[in-house]
PDB file of C-alpha atoms in Angstrom:
ATOM      1  CA  MET A  13      15.976   9.220 -28.953  1.00 90.00           C
ATOM      2  CA  ILE A  14      12.644  10.744 -27.958  1.00 96.00           C
ATOM      3  CA  THR A  15      12.067  12.624 -24.720  1.00 98.00           C
ATOM      4  CA  VAL A  16       8.579  13.289 -23.378  1.00 98.00           C
ATOM      5  CA  LEU A  17       7.712  15.798 -20.647  1.00 98.00           C
ATOM      6  CA  ALA A  18       4.813  14.192 -18.831  1.00 98.00           C
ATOM      7  CA  GLY A  19       2.407  14.677 -15.974  1.00 93.00           C
ATOM      8  CA  GLY A  20      -0.109  12.004 -15.029  1.00 79.00           C
ATOM      9  CA  THR A  21      -3.610  11.358 -16.339  1.00 85.00           C
ATOM     10  CA  GLY A  22      -3.290  13.896 -19.167  1.00 81.00           C
ATOM     11  CA  SER A  23       0.023  12.454 -20.349  1.00 95.00           C
ATOM     12  CA  VAL A  24      -0.027   8.704 -19.871  1.00 96.00           C
ATOM     13  CA  LYS A  25      -1.991   8.014 -23.065  1.00 96.00           C
ATOM     14  CA  ILE A  26       0.494   9.651 -25.416  1.00 97.00           C
ATOM     15  CA  VAL A  27       3.401   8.145 -23.466  1.00 97.00           C
ATOM     16  CA  ARG A  28       1.855   4.704 -23.873  1.00 97.00           C
ATOM     17  CA  GLY A  29       1.222   5.370 -27.572  1.00 97.00           C
ATOM     18  CA  LEU A  30       4.799   6.483 -28.177  1.00 97.00           C
ATOM     19  CA  ALA A  31       6.204   3.489 -26.301  1.00 96.00           C
ATOM     20  CA  SER A  32       4.167   1.176 -28.530  1.00 95.00           C
ATOM     21  CA  VAL A  33       5.615   2.561 -31.779  1.00 94.00           C
ATOM     22  CA  GLU A  34       9.124   3.659 -30.715  1.00 92.00           C
ATOM     23  CA  SER A  35      11.743   1.749 -28.723  1.00 89.00           C
ATOM     24  CA  ASP A  36      13.959   4.581 -27.441  1.00 93.00           C
ATOM     25  CA  VAL A  37      11.727   6.751 -25.239  1.00 97.00           C
ATOM     26  CA  ASN A  38      12.662   8.744 -22.147  1.00 98.00           C
ATOM     27  CA  VAL A  39       9.921  10.198 -19.962  1.00 98.00           C
ATOM     28  CA  ILE A  40      10.703  13.187 -17.739  1.00 98.00           C
ATOM     29  CA  THR A  41       8.018  13.284 -15.065  1.00 98.00           C
ATOM     30  CA  ASN A  42       6.560  16.057 -12.974  1.00 98.00           C
ATOM     31  CA  VAL A  43       7.119  15.910  -9.198  1.00 98.00           C
ATOM     32  CA  GLY A  44       5.113  19.010  -8.239  1.00 97.00           C
ATOM     33  CA  ASP A  45       2.063  17.046  -7.115  1.00 96.00           C
ATOM     34  CA  ASN A  46       3.987  14.605  -4.901  1.00 97.00           C
ATOM     35  CA  TYR A  47       2.310  14.421  -1.510  1.00 97.00           C
ATOM     36  CA  TRP A  48       3.009  13.091   1.999  1.00 97.00           C
ATOM     37  CA  LEU A  49       0.033  11.108   3.305  1.00 97.00           C
ATOM     38  CA  TYR A  50      -0.113   8.760   6.337  1.00 97.00           C
ATOM     39  CA  GLY A  51       3.677   9.029   6.446  1.00 97.00           C
ATOM     40  CA  LEU A  52       3.926   7.734   2.876  1.00 98.00           C
ATOM     41  CA  TYR A  53       5.491   9.621  -0.022  1.00 98.00           C
ATOM     42  CA  VAL A  54       2.989   9.510  -2.887  1.00 98.00           C
ATOM     43  CA  CYS A  55       4.160  10.374  -6.430  1.00 98.00           C
ATOM     44  CA  PRO A  56       0.950  10.398  -8.522  1.00 96.00           C
ATOM     45  CA  ASP A  57       2.451  11.370 -11.881  1.00 97.00           C
ATOM     46  CA  ILE A  58       5.376   8.965 -11.691  1.00 98.00           C
ATOM     47  CA  ASP A  59       3.113   6.118 -10.599  1.00 98.00           C
ATOM     48  CA  THR A  60       0.482   6.801 -13.266  1.00 97.00           C
ATOM     49  CA  ILE A  61       3.148   6.546 -15.966  1.00 98.00           C
ATOM     50  CA  ILE A  62       4.617   3.349 -14.459  1.00 98.00           C
ATOM     51  CA  TYR A  63       1.185   1.733 -14.069  1.00 98.00           C
ATOM     52  CA  GLY A  64       0.156   2.835 -17.561  1.00 97.00           C
ATOM     53  CA  LEU A  65       3.247   1.369 -19.197  1.00 97.00           C
ATOM     54  CA  SER A  66       3.040  -1.896 -17.219  1.00 97.00           C
ATOM     55  CA  ASP A  67      -0.676  -2.439 -17.989  1.00 96.00           C
ATOM     56  CA  ARG A  68      -1.651  -2.003 -14.346  1.00 97.00           C
ATOM     57  CA  LEU A  69      -3.419   1.347 -14.609  1.00 97.00           C
ATOM     58  CA  ASP A  70      -7.092   1.669 -13.717  1.00 96.00           C
ATOM     59  CA  LEU A  71      -8.266   3.004 -17.074  1.00 92.00           C
ATOM     60  CA  ASP A  72     -11.702   4.023 -15.809  1.00 90.00           C
ATOM     61  CA  LYS A  73     -10.298   6.358 -13.150  1.00 91.00           C
ATOM     62  CA  GLY A  74      -7.111   7.239 -15.023  1.00 91.00           C
ATOM     63  CA  TRP A  75      -5.010   6.661 -11.888  1.00 93.00           C
ATOM     64  CA  GLY A  76      -4.267   3.910  -9.376  1.00 96.00           C
ATOM     65  CA  VAL A  77      -4.045   0.160  -9.922  1.00 97.00           C
ATOM     66  CA  LYS A  78      -6.831  -1.626 -11.771  1.00 97.00           C
ATOM     67  CA  LYS A  79      -8.974  -4.016  -9.722  1.00 97.00           C
ATOM     68  CA  ASP A  80      -7.313  -2.760  -6.541  1.00 98.00           C
ATOM     69  CA  THR A  81      -8.917  -3.283  -3.133  1.00 98.00           C
ATOM     70  CA  PHE A  82      -9.226  -0.683  -0.382  1.00 98.00           C
ATOM     71  CA  ASN A  83      -8.958  -2.574   2.900  1.00 98.00           C
ATOM     72  CA  PHE A  84      -6.101  -0.363   4.108  1.00 97.00           C
ATOM     73  CA  LEU A  85      -8.221   2.735   3.532  1.00 96.00           C
ATOM     74  CA  HIS A  86     -11.235   1.206   5.272  1.00 97.00           C
ATOM     75  CA  GLN A  87      -9.054   0.513   8.299  1.00 97.00           C
ATOM     76  CA  MET A  88      -7.812   4.111   8.291  1.00 97.00           C
ATOM     77  CA  GLU A  89     -11.473   5.181   8.508  1.00 97.00           C
ATOM     78  CA  VAL A  90     -11.826   3.031  11.638  1.00 97.00           C
ATOM     79  CA  PHE A  91      -8.955   5.015  13.174  1.00 97.00           C
ATOM     80  CA  GLY A  92     -10.701   8.268  12.324  1.00 97.00           C
ATOM     81  CA  GLU A  93      -8.323   9.322   9.546  1.00 97.00           C
ATOM     82  CA  GLU A  94      -9.437  11.309   6.509  1.00 96.00           C
ATOM     83  CA  THR A  95      -9.713   9.097   3.434  1.00 97.00           C
ATOM     84  CA  TRP A  96     -10.336  11.578   0.619  1.00 96.00           C
ATOM     85  CA  PHE A  97      -7.168  10.426  -1.164  1.00 96.00           C
ATOM     86  CA  ARG A  98      -8.164   6.996  -2.443  1.00 94.00           C
ATOM     87  CA  ILE A  99      -5.074   4.843  -2.043  1.00 96.00           C
ATOM     88  CA  GLY A 100      -5.666   1.209  -2.942  1.00 97.00           C
ATOM     89  CA  ASP A 101      -3.905  -1.681  -1.219  1.00 98.00           C
ATOM     90  CA  ARG A 102      -1.471  -2.519  -4.028  1.00 98.00           C
ATOM     91  CA  ASP A 103      -0.921   1.172  -4.688  1.00 98.00           C
ATOM     92  CA  ALA A 104      -0.081   1.649  -0.987  1.00 98.00           C
ATOM     93  CA  ALA A 105       2.678  -0.967  -1.285  1.00 98.00           C
ATOM     94  CA  THR A 106       4.325   1.185  -3.972  1.00 98.00           C
ATOM     95  CA  HIS A 107       4.281   4.236  -1.696  1.00 98.00           C
ATOM     96  CA  LEU A 108       5.531   2.252   1.308  1.00 98.00           C
ATOM     97  CA  ILE A 109       8.500   0.803  -0.547  1.00 98.00           C
ATOM     98  CA  ARG A 110       9.389   4.213  -1.987  1.00 98.00           C
ATOM     99  CA  THR A 111       9.184   5.880   1.435  1.00 98.00           C
ATOM    100  CA  ASN A 112      11.379   3.254   3.083  1.00 98.00           C
ATOM    101  CA  LYS A 113      13.996   3.626   0.364  1.00 98.00           C
ATOM    102  CA  LEU A 114      13.962   7.424   0.718  1.00 98.00           C
ATOM    103  CA  LYS A 115      14.424   7.081   4.479  1.00 98.00           C
ATOM    104  CA  ASN A 116      17.375   4.771   3.817  1.00 98.00           C
ATOM    105  CA  GLY A 117      19.106   7.478   1.797  1.00 98.00           C
ATOM    106  CA  GLU A 118      18.207   6.586  -1.785  1.00 98.00           C
ATOM    107  CA  ASN A 119      17.097   9.371  -4.113  1.00 98.00           C
ATOM    108  CA  LEU A 120      13.845   9.474  -6.069  1.00 98.00           C
ATOM    109  CA  SER A 121      15.574   8.956  -9.423  1.00 98.00           C
ATOM    110  CA  ASN A 122      17.228   5.682  -8.416  1.00 98.00           C
ATOM    111  CA  ILE A 123      14.076   4.463  -6.686  1.00 98.00           C
ATOM    112  CA  THR A 124      12.038   5.191  -9.822  1.00 98.00           C
ATOM    113  CA  LYS A 125      14.575   3.346 -11.985  1.00 98.00           C
ATOM    114  CA  TRP A 126      14.399   0.358  -9.617  1.00 98.00           C
ATOM    115  CA  MET A 127      10.590   0.391  -9.731  1.00 98.00           C
ATOM    116  CA  CYS A 128      10.633   0.432 -13.528  1.00 98.00           C
ATOM    117  CA  GLU A 129      12.761  -2.709 -13.428  1.00 98.00           C
ATOM    118  CA  ARG A 130      10.379  -4.393 -10.968  1.00 97.00           C
ATOM    119  CA  PHE A 131       7.376  -3.481 -13.134  1.00 97.00           C
ATOM    120  CA  ALA A 132       9.200  -4.424 -16.382  1.00 97.00           C
ATOM    121  CA  VAL A 133       8.738  -0.947 -17.850  1.00 97.00           C
ATOM    122  CA  GLY A 134      10.823  -0.377 -20.995  1.00 94.00           C
ATOM    123  CA  PRO A 135      10.977   3.435 -21.322  1.00 96.00           C
ATOM    124  CA  ASN A 136      13.307   5.275 -18.973  1.00 97.00           C
ATOM    125  CA  ILE A 137      11.264   7.281 -16.456  1.00 98.00           C
ATOM    126  CA  ILE A 138      13.170  10.247 -15.048  1.00 98.00           C
ATOM    127  CA  PRO A 139      11.841  12.460 -12.224  1.00 98.00           C
ATOM    128  CA  VAL A 140      12.511  16.049 -13.301  1.00 98.00           C
ATOM    129  CA  SER A 141      14.278  16.689  -9.974  1.00 98.00           C
ATOM    130  CA  ASP A 142      15.153  14.852  -6.786  1.00 98.00           C
ATOM    131  CA  ASN A 143      14.386  18.032  -4.843  1.00 97.00           C
ATOM    132  CA  SER A 144      11.008  18.807  -3.318  1.00 96.00           C
ATOM    133  CA  ILE A 145       8.620  20.923  -5.416  1.00 97.00           C
ATOM    134  CA  GLU A 146       5.031  21.614  -4.361  1.00 97.00           C
ATOM    135  CA  THR A 147       2.371  22.980  -6.656  1.00 97.00           C
ATOM    136  CA  ARG A 148       0.090  25.021  -4.432  1.00 97.00           C
ATOM    137  CA  ILE A 149      -3.241  26.549  -5.380  1.00 95.00           C
ATOM    138  CA  THR A 150      -4.422  29.826  -3.855  1.00 94.00           C
ATOM    139  CA  THR A 151      -8.191  29.768  -3.288  1.00 91.00           C
ATOM    140  CA  SER A 152     -10.889  31.291  -1.111  1.00 83.00           C
ATOM    141  CA  LYS A 153     -10.132  28.456   1.353  1.00 81.00           C
ATOM    142  CA  GLY A 154      -6.530  29.605   1.490  1.00 90.00           C
ATOM    143  CA  ASP A 155      -3.314  28.135   0.157  1.00 93.00           C
ATOM    144  CA  LEU A 156      -3.817  24.450  -0.684  1.00 95.00           C
ATOM    145  CA  HIS A 157      -1.590  21.698  -1.982  1.00 95.00           C
ATOM    146  CA  LEU A 158      -2.715  20.691  -5.463  1.00 94.00           C
ATOM    147  CA  GLN A 159      -3.940  17.318  -4.188  1.00 95.00           C
ATOM    148  CA  GLU A 160      -6.057  18.982  -1.506  1.00 94.00           C
ATOM    149  CA  TYR A 161      -7.571  21.404  -3.992  1.00 93.00           C
ATOM    150  CA  TRP A 162      -8.331  18.931  -6.758  1.00 91.00           C
ATOM    151  CA  VAL A 163      -9.032  15.709  -4.820  1.00 93.00           C
ATOM    152  CA  LYS A 164     -10.215  16.767  -1.354  1.00 93.00           C
ATOM    153  CA  TYR A 165     -12.216  19.818  -2.424  1.00 91.00           C
ATOM    154  CA  ARG A 166     -12.898  18.515  -5.974  1.00 89.00           C
ATOM    155  CA  GLY A 167     -11.709  21.726  -7.593  1.00 88.00           C
ATOM    156  CA  ARG A 168     -14.817  23.625  -6.579  1.00 87.00           C
ATOM    157  CA  GLU A 169     -13.171  26.730  -5.152  1.00 86.00           C
ATOM    158  CA  GLU A 170     -12.224  29.696  -7.294  1.00 88.00           C
ATOM    159  CA  VAL A 171      -8.514  29.744  -8.143  1.00 91.00           C
ATOM    160  CA  THR A 172      -6.735  33.049  -7.616  1.00 90.00           C
ATOM    161  CA  GLY A 173      -3.119  31.936  -7.964  1.00 91.00           C
ATOM    162  CA  ILE A 174      -0.687  29.051  -8.515  1.00 94.00           C
ATOM    163  CA  GLN A 175       2.739  28.719  -6.915  1.00 95.00           C
ATOM    164  CA  TYR A 176       5.569  26.248  -7.422  1.00 97.00           C
ATOM    165  CA  VAL A 177       7.187  26.130  -4.018  1.00 97.00           C
ATOM    166  CA  GLY A 178      10.805  25.022  -4.218  1.00 97.00           C
ATOM    167  CA  ALA A 179      11.040  25.066  -8.033  1.00 97.00           C
ATOM    168  CA  GLU A 180      13.296  28.091  -8.182  1.00 94.00           C
ATOM    169  CA  LYS A 181      15.943  26.406  -6.025  1.00 96.00           C
ATOM    170  CA  ALA A 182      15.425  22.878  -7.355  1.00 97.00           C
ATOM    171  CA  ARG A 183      18.291  21.240  -9.223  1.00 98.00           C
ATOM    172  CA  ALA A 184      17.287  19.659 -12.494  1.00 98.00           C
ATOM    173  CA  ASN A 185      17.944  15.942 -12.657  1.00 98.00           C
ATOM    174  CA  PRO A 186      21.228  15.594 -14.616  1.00 98.00           C
ATOM    175  CA  GLU A 187      19.745  12.625 -16.488  1.00 98.00           C
ATOM    176  CA  ALA A 188      16.797  14.785 -17.562  1.00 98.00           C
ATOM    177  CA  ILE A 189      19.173  17.450 -18.886  1.00 98.00           C
ATOM    178  CA  GLN A 190      21.195  14.838 -20.765  1.00 98.00           C
ATOM    179  CA  SER A 191      18.040  13.322 -22.220  1.00 98.00           C
ATOM    180  CA  ILE A 192      16.896  16.687 -23.609  1.00 98.00           C
ATOM    181  CA  GLN A 193      20.353  17.406 -25.014  1.00 97.00           C
ATOM    182  CA  ASN A 194      20.628  14.032 -26.760  1.00 97.00           C
ATOM    183  CA  SER A 195      17.099  13.772 -28.132  1.00 96.00           C
ATOM    184  CA  ASP A 196      16.090  14.103 -31.765  1.00 93.00           C
ATOM    185  CA  VAL A 197      12.673  15.306 -30.677  1.00 96.00           C
ATOM    186  CA  ILE A 198      11.217  16.502 -27.363  1.00 98.00           C
ATOM    187  CA  ILE A 199       7.466  16.201 -26.885  1.00 98.00           C
ATOM    188  CA  ILE A 200       5.500  18.229 -24.368  1.00 98.00           C
ATOM    189  CA  SER A 201       2.604  15.906 -23.620  1.00 98.00           C
ATOM    190  CA  PRO A 202      -1.018  17.078 -23.400  1.00 97.00           C
ATOM    191  CA  GLY A 203      -0.811  17.298 -19.624  1.00 94.00           C
ATOM    192  CA  ASN A 204      -2.177  20.187 -17.612  1.00 95.00           C
ATOM    193  CA  PRO A 205       0.087  23.082 -18.711  1.00 96.00           C
ATOM    194  CA  LEU A 206       0.077  24.744 -15.292  1.00 95.00           C
ATOM    195  CA  THR A 207       0.167  21.817 -12.855  1.00 95.00           C
ATOM    196  CA  SER A 208       1.819  19.001 -14.834  1.00 96.00           C
ATOM    197  CA  ILE A 209       4.148  20.807 -17.247  1.00 97.00           C
ATOM    198  CA  GLY A 210       4.401  24.189 -15.493  1.00 96.00           C
ATOM    199  CA  PRO A 211       6.394  22.983 -12.464  1.00 97.00           C
ATOM    200  CA  MET A 212       9.036  21.489 -14.760  1.00 98.00           C
ATOM    201  CA  LEU A 213       9.370  24.680 -16.784  1.00 97.00           C
ATOM    202  CA  GLN A 214       9.990  26.600 -13.555  1.00 97.00           C
ATOM    203  CA  ILE A 215      13.243  24.696 -13.044  1.00 98.00           C
ATOM    204  CA  LYS A 216      15.895  26.890 -14.620  1.00 94.00           C
ATOM    205  CA  GLY A 217      18.034  24.070 -15.987  1.00 97.00           C
ATOM    206  CA  ILE A 218      15.087  22.399 -17.715  1.00 98.00           C
ATOM    207  CA  LYS A 219      13.788  25.600 -19.298  1.00 97.00           C
ATOM    208  CA  LYS A 220      17.297  26.568 -20.435  1.00 97.00           C
ATOM    209  CA  GLU A 221      17.899  23.263 -22.224  1.00 98.00           C
ATOM    210  CA  LEU A 222      14.451  23.255 -23.820  1.00 98.00           C
ATOM    211  CA  SER A 223      15.042  26.792 -25.088  1.00 98.00           C
ATOM    212  CA  ARG A 224      18.305  25.641 -26.664  1.00 97.00           C
ATOM    213  CA  LYS A 225      16.491  22.786 -28.416  1.00 97.00           C
ATOM    214  CA  LYS A 226      13.386  24.833 -29.187  1.00 97.00           C
ATOM    215  CA  ASP A 227      13.358  23.885 -32.870  1.00 96.00           C
ATOM    216  CA  ARG A 228      13.065  20.198 -31.869  1.00 97.00           C
ATOM    217  CA  VAL A 229      10.253  20.657 -29.320  1.00 98.00           C
ATOM    218  CA  ILE A 230       6.660  19.710 -30.172  1.00 98.00           C
ATOM    219  CA  ALA A 231       3.740  20.425 -27.842  1.00 98.00           C
ATOM    220  CA  ILE A 232       0.411  18.598 -27.991  1.00 98.00           C
ATOM    221  CA  SER A 233      -2.561  20.679 -26.913  1.00 98.00           C
ATOM    222  CA  PRO A 234      -4.742  19.354 -24.067  1.00 96.00           C
ATOM    223  CA  LEU A 235      -7.565  21.695 -25.131  1.00 97.00           C
ATOM    224  CA  ILE A 236     -10.309  21.755 -27.729  1.00 97.00           C
ATOM    225  CA  GLY A 237     -11.954  25.132 -28.104  1.00 96.00           C
ATOM    226  CA  ASP A 238     -11.760  26.963 -24.798  1.00 94.00           C
ATOM    227  CA  GLU A 239     -12.055  23.867 -22.615  1.00 93.00           C
ATOM    228  CA  SER A 240      -9.663  21.101 -21.609  1.00 93.00           C
ATOM    229  CA  ILE A 241     -10.287  17.564 -22.847  1.00 92.00           C
ATOM    230  CA  THR A 242     -10.101  16.310 -19.241  1.00 88.00           C
ATOM    231  CA  GLY A 243      -9.314  17.920 -15.900  1.00 86.00           C
ATOM    232  CA  PRO A 244      -9.084  21.571 -14.852  1.00 88.00           C
ATOM    233  CA  ALA A 245      -6.434  22.849 -17.302  1.00 90.00           C
ATOM    234  CA  ALA A 246      -8.711  25.535 -18.779  1.00 91.00           C
ATOM    235  CA  LYS A 247      -9.794  26.659 -15.302  1.00 90.00           C
ATOM    236  CA  TYR A 248      -6.178  27.070 -14.167  1.00 92.00           C
ATOM    237  CA  MET A 249      -5.232  28.904 -17.352  1.00 93.00           C
ATOM    238  CA  ARG A 250      -8.040  31.412 -16.917  1.00 92.00           C
ATOM    239  CA  ALA A 251      -7.063  31.913 -13.275  1.00 88.00           C
ATOM    240  CA  ALA A 252      -3.491  32.638 -14.394  1.00 90.00           C
ATOM    241  CA  GLY A 253      -4.709  35.185 -16.938  1.00 92.00           C
ATOM    242  CA  ILE A 254      -3.874  32.923 -19.891  1.00 95.00           C
ATOM    243  CA  GLU A 255      -6.300  32.554 -22.779  1.00 95.00           C
ATOM    244  CA  SER A 256      -7.793  29.076 -22.342  1.00 95.00           C
ATOM    245  CA  ASN A 257      -7.316  27.723 -25.844  1.00 97.00           C
ATOM    246  CA  ALA A 258      -4.544  26.458 -28.101  1.00 98.00           C
ATOM    247  CA  TYR A 259      -3.368  30.011 -28.774  1.00 98.00           C
ATOM    248  CA  GLY A 260      -2.982  30.717 -25.052  1.00 97.00           C
ATOM    249  CA  LEU A 261      -1.087  27.454 -24.700  1.00 97.00           C
ATOM    250  CA  ALA A 262       1.220  28.397 -27.575  1.00 98.00           C
ATOM    251  CA  LYS A 263       1.996  31.746 -25.949  1.00 97.00           C
ATOM    252  CA  MET A 264       2.753  29.987 -22.672  1.00 97.00           C
ATOM    253  CA  TYR A 265       5.226  27.604 -24.359  1.00 98.00           C
ATOM    254  CA  SER A 266       6.686  30.105 -26.852  1.00 97.00           C
ATOM    255  CA  ASP A 267      10.109  30.259 -25.168  1.00 97.00           C
ATOM    256  CA  VAL A 268      10.654  26.510 -25.341  1.00 98.00           C
ATOM    257  CA  CYS A 269       8.643  25.218 -28.298  1.00 98.00           C
ATOM    258  CA  SER A 270       8.388  25.780 -32.056  1.00 97.00           C
ATOM    259  CA  THR A 271       5.741  23.265 -33.190  1.00 98.00           C
ATOM    260  CA  ILE A 272       2.283  22.661 -31.764  1.00 98.00           C
ATOM    261  CA  ILE A 273      -0.298  19.990 -32.543  1.00 98.00           C
ATOM    262  CA  ILE A 274      -3.879  21.151 -32.140  1.00 98.00           C
ATOM    263  CA  ASP A 275      -7.209  19.459 -32.702  1.00 98.00           C
ATOM    264  CA  SER A 276      -8.701  19.769 -36.177  1.00 97.00           C
ATOM    265  CA  LYS A 277     -11.682  21.559 -34.612  1.00 98.00           C
ATOM    266  CA  ASP A 278      -9.288  24.401 -33.698  1.00 98.00           C
ATOM    267  CA  ARG A 279      -8.038  25.083 -37.238  1.00 97.00           C
ATOM    268  CA  ASN A 280      -9.502  28.568 -36.966  1.00 97.00           C
ATOM    269  CA  LEU A 281      -6.646  29.382 -34.542  1.00 98.00           C
ATOM    270  CA  THR A 282      -3.884  28.279 -36.930  1.00 98.00           C
ATOM    271  CA  LYS A 283      -2.972  31.677 -38.381  1.00 98.00           C
ATOM    272  CA  LYS A 284      -3.112  33.313 -34.965  1.00 98.00           C
ATOM    273  CA  ILE A 285      -0.729  30.705 -33.548  1.00 98.00           C
ATOM    274  CA  GLN A 286       1.536  30.971 -36.603  1.00 98.00           C
ATOM    275  CA  SER A 287       1.924  34.668 -35.818  1.00 98.00           C
ATOM    276  CA  LEU A 288       3.897  33.520 -32.746  1.00 97.00           C
ATOM    277  CA  ASP A 289       6.436  31.876 -35.094  1.00 97.00           C
ATOM    278  CA  TYR A 290       5.043  28.363 -34.636  1.00 97.00           C
ATOM    279  CA  LYS A 291       4.599  25.517 -37.045  1.00 97.00           C
ATOM    280  CA  VAL A 292       1.011  24.361 -36.521  1.00 98.00           C
ATOM    281  CA  LEU A 293      -0.259  20.844 -37.231  1.00 98.00           C
ATOM    282  CA  ASP A 294      -3.797  19.636 -36.686  1.00 97.00           C
ATOM    283  CA  THR A 295      -5.348  16.220 -36.222  1.00 98.00           C
ATOM    284  CA  LYS A 296      -7.725  14.447 -33.864  1.00 97.00           C
ATOM    285  CA  ILE A 297      -6.056  14.697 -30.459  1.00 97.00           C
ATOM    286  CA  THR A 298      -8.533  12.828 -28.243  1.00 96.00           C
ATOM    287  CA  MET A 299      -7.313   9.345 -27.272  1.00 96.00           C
ATOM    288  CA  LYS A 300     -10.202   7.179 -26.130  1.00 93.00           C
ATOM    289  CA  THR A 301      -8.692   3.886 -27.312  1.00 94.00           C
ATOM    290  CA  LYS A 302      -5.213   2.369 -27.537  1.00 93.00           C
ATOM    291  CA  ASN A 303      -5.507   2.534 -31.312  1.00 96.00           C
ATOM    292  CA  ALA A 304      -6.095   6.290 -31.033  1.00 96.00           C
ATOM    293  CA  GLU A 305      -3.042   6.590 -28.765  1.00 96.00           C
ATOM    294  CA  GLU A 306      -0.847   4.843 -31.322  1.00 96.00           C
ATOM    295  CA  LYS A 307      -2.343   6.843 -34.193  1.00 97.00           C
ATOM    296  CA  LEU A 308      -1.559  10.187 -32.535  1.00 97.00           C
ATOM    297  CA  ALA A 309       1.912   8.967 -31.533  1.00 97.00           C
ATOM    298  CA  SER A 310       2.621   7.950 -35.134  1.00 96.00           C
ATOM    299  CA  PHE A 311       1.373  11.338 -36.355  1.00 97.00           C
ATOM    300  CA  VAL A 312       3.692  13.128 -33.944  1.00 96.00           C
ATOM    301  CA  LEU A 313       6.738  11.066 -34.929  1.00 94.00           C
ATOM    302  CA  LYS A 314       6.045  11.325 -38.647  1.00 93.00           C
ATOM    303  CA  ASN A 315       5.899  15.098 -38.461  1.00 92.00           C
ATOM    304  CA  ALA A 316       8.850  15.285 -36.079  1.00 88.00           C
ATOM    305  CA  ARG A 317      11.078  14.077 -38.888  1.00 79.00           C
ATOM    306  CA  SER A 318      10.192  17.140 -40.964  1.00 80.00           C
ATOM    307  CA  ILE A 319      10.872  19.870 -38.392  1.00 78.00           C
TER     308      ILE A 319
END
């Protein structure tokens, strides 16, 4: 069994690659960027993984449903509502169904399992917790939800802090704990380490189990040099006082991980990372095609057998 810790746009490619070469894959998903909008409960990371695995993902944007329409959003504009969060019509149906089920007493885990069945998704997608966790960004505009900071304000403001509201009291999903315990290898995907992976590591039960299985945990870097491949990972790391490169990432994950995969361009950091008691592997980590996704997934699994 393979377990992957995944966020959204930075994780879906490796998740899709792994699912194409391995049959028994569990995906533990971040819930820290879930957001209430228009009375709908939006789960961007969960949905991106579901859409990516069911061939519905808009590959150009990296989120949402491909070839979606936006009539719902246009109508919201007529009513004077803000429309900075671009929910498509088919995407909105996902959020509506989820919200109705939550209001009828179902938990997020069971709803996600049901959605995977409806979308014919093979891998088991497990929300890290059924409790509410909010990743909030402290900026010059004040304390903002991650979605407001990154989508509404386009990440322009200086970041002075990151908080995971509710993470300390959140109960880890029992299925997520069991998945980590029973897995031959656990992969930390190349998601944003502070906003996709970070919220999950703040949940005591998750961090405890990962620490116990540390020798079976492999992290894939989302950075090349001192910049992230996509998104604001490097910006967040610098704001948190973490060196924005593969070495800084290794230090951040040192309690829960023993092997790291870095880009071949970062070989100069190998010895420095090894000083943290890591096994360091390097290859091309960018995934611009499905073939590249499968190639990196195969590289990860091949080396997982030797750790």
